Amino acid sequence: SGLMVVARSRKAMEALVAMIAEREVHREYLAVAYRKWNSSNPLREVEGAIGRDYRNRLRMAVVDLERLPGKPAHTSFECLSSQEEACLMRCVLHTGRTHQIRVHMAHIGHPLLGDALYAGPMQLGISRQALHAYRLRFIHPISGEPLAFEAPVPLDMRELLDHLDLKAGLAKT
């Protein structure tokens, strides 16, 4: 759920694509992941190249670029709230690889709730991945105006956060 950018002209689309490639678009997500946060430090940087999972071609995985094809990927994570079953995370994308947040969260032992591909069967009352694109900032490709957008947390995720007693973490966002 959440924010998405749609260009209204070919020129704007090409400029946005270039801005994303140059890492000039700031993208933040909220995610609910399985298990209590596994560190006393709420911040974690994950720099792990992402490529096709050689065991399951439908999935992506963190790969060793000396052995397998892939592309560098970097995600910043901040644990906003945690309890035994789950943790609420703020995720900042520095690159934009396929399934990047899902792959990096699974790689560090915290797959997303509701992520059937990387975490197994749906559980805890959400019928989709517990991932929400909630903040987006960039410079308008035509006018040069700074733009910032924020999307409220959807009802199903708010209910999940209430059920898991993770709602307090939203005050930090």
Tab-separated table of C-alpha atoms in Angstrom:
chain	number	residue	atom	x	y	z
A	1	SER	CA	0.000	0.000	0.000
A	2	GLY	CA	1.024	3.612	-0.130
A	3	LEU	CA	2.547	6.166	-2.431
A	4	MET	CA	3.409	5.775	-6.087
A	5	VAL	CA	4.629	8.337	-8.631
A	6	VAL	CA	3.057	8.499	-12.076
A	7	ALA	CA	4.528	10.789	-14.723
A	8	ARG	CA	2.143	12.791	-16.894
A	9	SER	CA	4.565	13.206	-19.783
A	10	ARG	CA	7.388	11.294	-21.429
A	11	LYS	CA	9.850	14.061	-20.472
A	12	ALA	CA	8.827	13.896	-16.807
A	13	MET	CA	8.994	10.082	-16.833
A	14	GLU	CA	12.508	10.051	-18.278
A	15	ALA	CA	13.634	12.647	-15.722
A	16	LEU	CA	12.087	10.644	-12.837
A	17	VAL	CA	13.757	7.445	-14.027
A	18	ALA	CA	17.102	9.280	-14.112
A	19	MET	CA	16.496	10.750	-10.628
A	20	ILE	CA	15.749	7.308	-9.209
A	21	ALA	CA	18.889	5.891	-10.861
A	22	GLU	CA	20.933	8.754	-9.370
A	23	ARG	CA	19.345	8.075	-5.956
A	24	GLU	CA	17.749	11.535	-5.831
A	25	VAL	CA	14.301	10.234	-4.789
A	26	HIS	CA	13.886	9.642	-1.052
A	27	ARG	CA	11.585	6.665	-0.295
A	28	GLU	CA	10.493	5.520	3.166
A	29	TYR	CA	8.347	2.533	4.076
A	30	LEU	CA	6.766	1.147	7.212
A	31	ALA	CA	6.970	-2.616	7.632
A	32	VAL	CA	5.830	-5.119	10.234
A	33	ALA	CA	8.199	-8.052	10.499
A	34	TYR	CA	8.209	-11.332	12.374
A	35	ARG	CA	9.988	-11.683	15.712
A	36	LYS	CA	11.330	-9.290	18.300
A	37	TRP	CA	14.046	-6.972	16.967
A	38	ASN	CA	17.287	-8.908	17.399
A	39	SER	CA	19.597	-6.063	18.446
A	40	SER	CA	19.944	-3.490	21.213
A	41	ASN	CA	20.679	-0.941	18.468
A	42	PRO	CA	17.452	0.156	16.734
A	43	LEU	CA	19.371	1.152	13.571
A	44	ARG	CA	20.800	-1.212	10.986
A	45	GLU	CA	22.309	-0.697	7.538
A	46	VAL	CA	22.066	-3.621	5.139
A	47	GLU	CA	24.263	-3.585	2.061
A	48	GLY	CA	23.703	-6.891	0.344
A	49	ALA	CA	23.674	-7.443	-3.397
A	50	ILE	CA	20.397	-8.840	-4.707
A	51	GLY	CA	19.990	-11.368	-7.506
A	52	ARG	CA	17.817	-14.346	-8.415
A	53	ASP	CA	17.680	-17.065	-5.779
A	54	TYR	CA	19.413	-19.986	-7.479
A	55	ARG	CA	17.215	-22.446	-5.514
A	56	ASN	CA	13.891	-20.784	-6.421
A	57	ARG	CA	13.796	-18.629	-9.564
A	58	LEU	CA	10.599	-16.876	-8.376
A	59	ARG	CA	12.473	-15.351	-5.442
A	60	MET	CA	15.274	-12.857	-5.114
A	61	ALA	CA	18.074	-13.312	-2.570
A	62	VAL	CA	21.149	-11.655	-1.113
A	63	VAL	CA	23.962	-12.993	-3.288
A	64	ASP	CA	27.762	-13.032	-3.352
A	65	LEU	CA	28.636	-11.083	-6.506
A	66	GLU	CA	31.866	-13.068	-6.901
A	67	ARG	CA	29.814	-16.235	-7.409
A	68	LEU	CA	26.375	-15.168	-8.681
A	69	PRO	CA	24.906	-12.357	-10.779
A	70	GLY	CA	23.144	-9.506	-8.993
A	71	LYS	CA	23.204	-5.795	-8.270
A	72	PRO	CA	24.309	-3.851	-5.183
A	73	ALA	CA	21.482	-2.923	-2.801
A	74	HIS	CA	21.395	-0.748	0.326
A	75	THR	CA	18.559	-0.364	2.847
A	76	SER	CA	18.521	1.496	6.182
A	77	PHE	CA	16.300	0.047	8.895
A	78	GLU	CA	15.093	1.571	12.161
A	79	CYS	CA	13.125	-0.430	14.701
A	80	LEU	CA	10.310	1.824	15.934
A	81	SER	CA	8.640	-0.698	18.243
A	82	SER	CA	9.178	-4.339	19.129
A	83	GLN	CA	7.578	-7.155	21.094
A	84	GLU	CA	7.965	-10.955	21.105
A	85	GLU	CA	5.928	-11.731	17.955
A	86	ALA	CA	6.839	-8.812	15.708
A	87	CYS	CA	8.573	-5.478	15.181
A	88	LEU	CA	7.576	-2.252	13.438
A	89	MET	CA	10.287	-1.011	11.112
A	90	ARG	CA	11.016	2.185	9.190
A	91	CYS	CA	12.816	1.280	5.973
A	92	VAL	CA	14.698	3.739	3.760
A	93	LEU	CA	15.654	2.619	0.262
A	94	HIS	CA	18.984	3.871	-1.061
A	95	THR	CA	18.724	1.664	-4.156
A	96	GLY	CA	15.676	0.171	-5.821
A	97	ARG	CA	16.038	-3.539	-6.479
A	98	THR	CA	13.227	-6.022	-7.019
A	99	HIS	CA	11.780	-7.082	-3.627
A	100	GLN	CA	14.610	-5.177	-1.877
A	101	ILE	CA	12.953	-4.558	1.504
A	102	ARG	CA	11.427	-8.034	1.558
A	103	VAL	CA	14.761	-9.700	0.718
A	104	HIS	CA	16.855	-7.639	3.142
A	105	MET	CA	14.381	-8.105	6.013
A	106	ALA	CA	14.291	-11.875	5.449
A	107	HIS	CA	18.095	-11.901	5.187
A	108	ILE	CA	18.481	-10.357	8.659
A	109	GLY	CA	15.971	-12.785	10.197
A	110	HIS	CA	12.863	-10.580	10.158
A	111	PRO	CA	10.694	-11.466	7.140
A	112	LEU	CA	7.596	-9.332	6.608
A	113	LEU	CA	4.278	-10.444	8.017
A	114	GLY	CA	1.983	-11.593	5.231
A	115	ASP	CA	4.832	-12.236	2.807
A	116	ALA	CA	4.030	-15.691	1.431
A	117	LEU	CA	7.122	-15.736	-0.817
A	118	TYR	CA	9.773	-14.913	1.811
A	119	ALA	CA	8.107	-15.774	5.138
A	120	GLY	CA	5.664	-18.621	4.622
A	121	PRO	CA	1.899	-18.739	5.276
A	122	MET	CA	-0.097	-15.626	6.149
A	123	GLN	CA	-0.496	-15.099	9.871
A	124	LEU	CA	-1.632	-12.614	12.502
A	125	GLY	CA	-4.644	-11.355	10.571
A	126	ILE	CA	-3.201	-9.539	7.568
A	127	SER	CA	-3.940	-10.813	4.071
A	128	ARG	CA	-1.064	-9.026	2.295
A	129	GLN	CA	2.514	-8.031	2.920
A	130	ALA	CA	2.738	-5.709	5.917
A	131	LEU	CA	4.575	-3.057	3.914
A	132	HIS	CA	3.454	0.526	3.297
A	133	ALA	CA	5.163	3.222	1.184
A	134	TYR	CA	4.515	6.196	3.447
A	135	ARG	CA	6.987	8.969	2.554
A	136	LEU	CA	8.311	10.196	-0.765
A	137	ARG	CA	10.462	13.269	-1.489
A	138	PHE	CA	11.970	14.510	-4.731
A	139	ILE	CA	12.479	17.599	-6.848
A	140	HIS	CA	9.812	18.036	-9.531
A	141	PRO	CA	11.560	17.056	-12.781
A	142	ILE	CA	10.077	19.948	-14.784
A	143	SER	CA	9.457	22.844	-12.347
A	144	GLY	CA	12.354	22.150	-9.945
A	145	GLU	CA	9.955	22.500	-6.991
A	146	PRO	CA	10.748	20.330	-3.935
A	147	LEU	CA	7.890	17.872	-3.347
A	148	ALA	CA	7.122	15.770	-0.284
A	149	PHE	CA	4.251	13.343	0.176
A	150	GLU	CA	3.054	11.191	3.062
A	151	ALA	CA	0.355	8.504	2.962
A	152	PRO	CA	-1.500	7.563	6.147
A	153	VAL	CA	-1.162	4.013	7.419
A	154	PRO	CA	-4.064	1.986	5.971
A	155	LEU	CA	-6.744	0.494	8.210
A	156	ASP	CA	-5.556	-3.139	7.922
A	157	MET	CA	-2.044	-2.193	9.063
A	158	ARG	CA	-3.357	0.056	11.867
A	159	GLU	CA	-5.485	-2.863	13.096
A	160	LEU	CA	-2.452	-5.175	12.887
A	161	LEU	CA	-0.332	-2.702	14.870
A	162	ASP	CA	-3.080	-2.399	17.498
A	163	HIS	CA	-3.402	-6.198	17.710
A	164	LEU	CA	0.369	-6.565	18.160
A	165	ASP	CA	0.637	-3.572	20.511
A	166	LEU	CA	3.132	-1.883	18.169
A	167	LYS	CA	1.099	1.291	17.592
A	168	ALA	CA	3.301	3.373	19.908
A	169	GLY	CA	6.085	3.162	17.326
A	170	LEU	CA	4.102	5.337	14.906
A	171	ALA	CA	4.647	8.372	17.136
A	172	LYS	CA	8.319	8.336	16.023
A	173	THR	CA	7.492	8.632	12.312
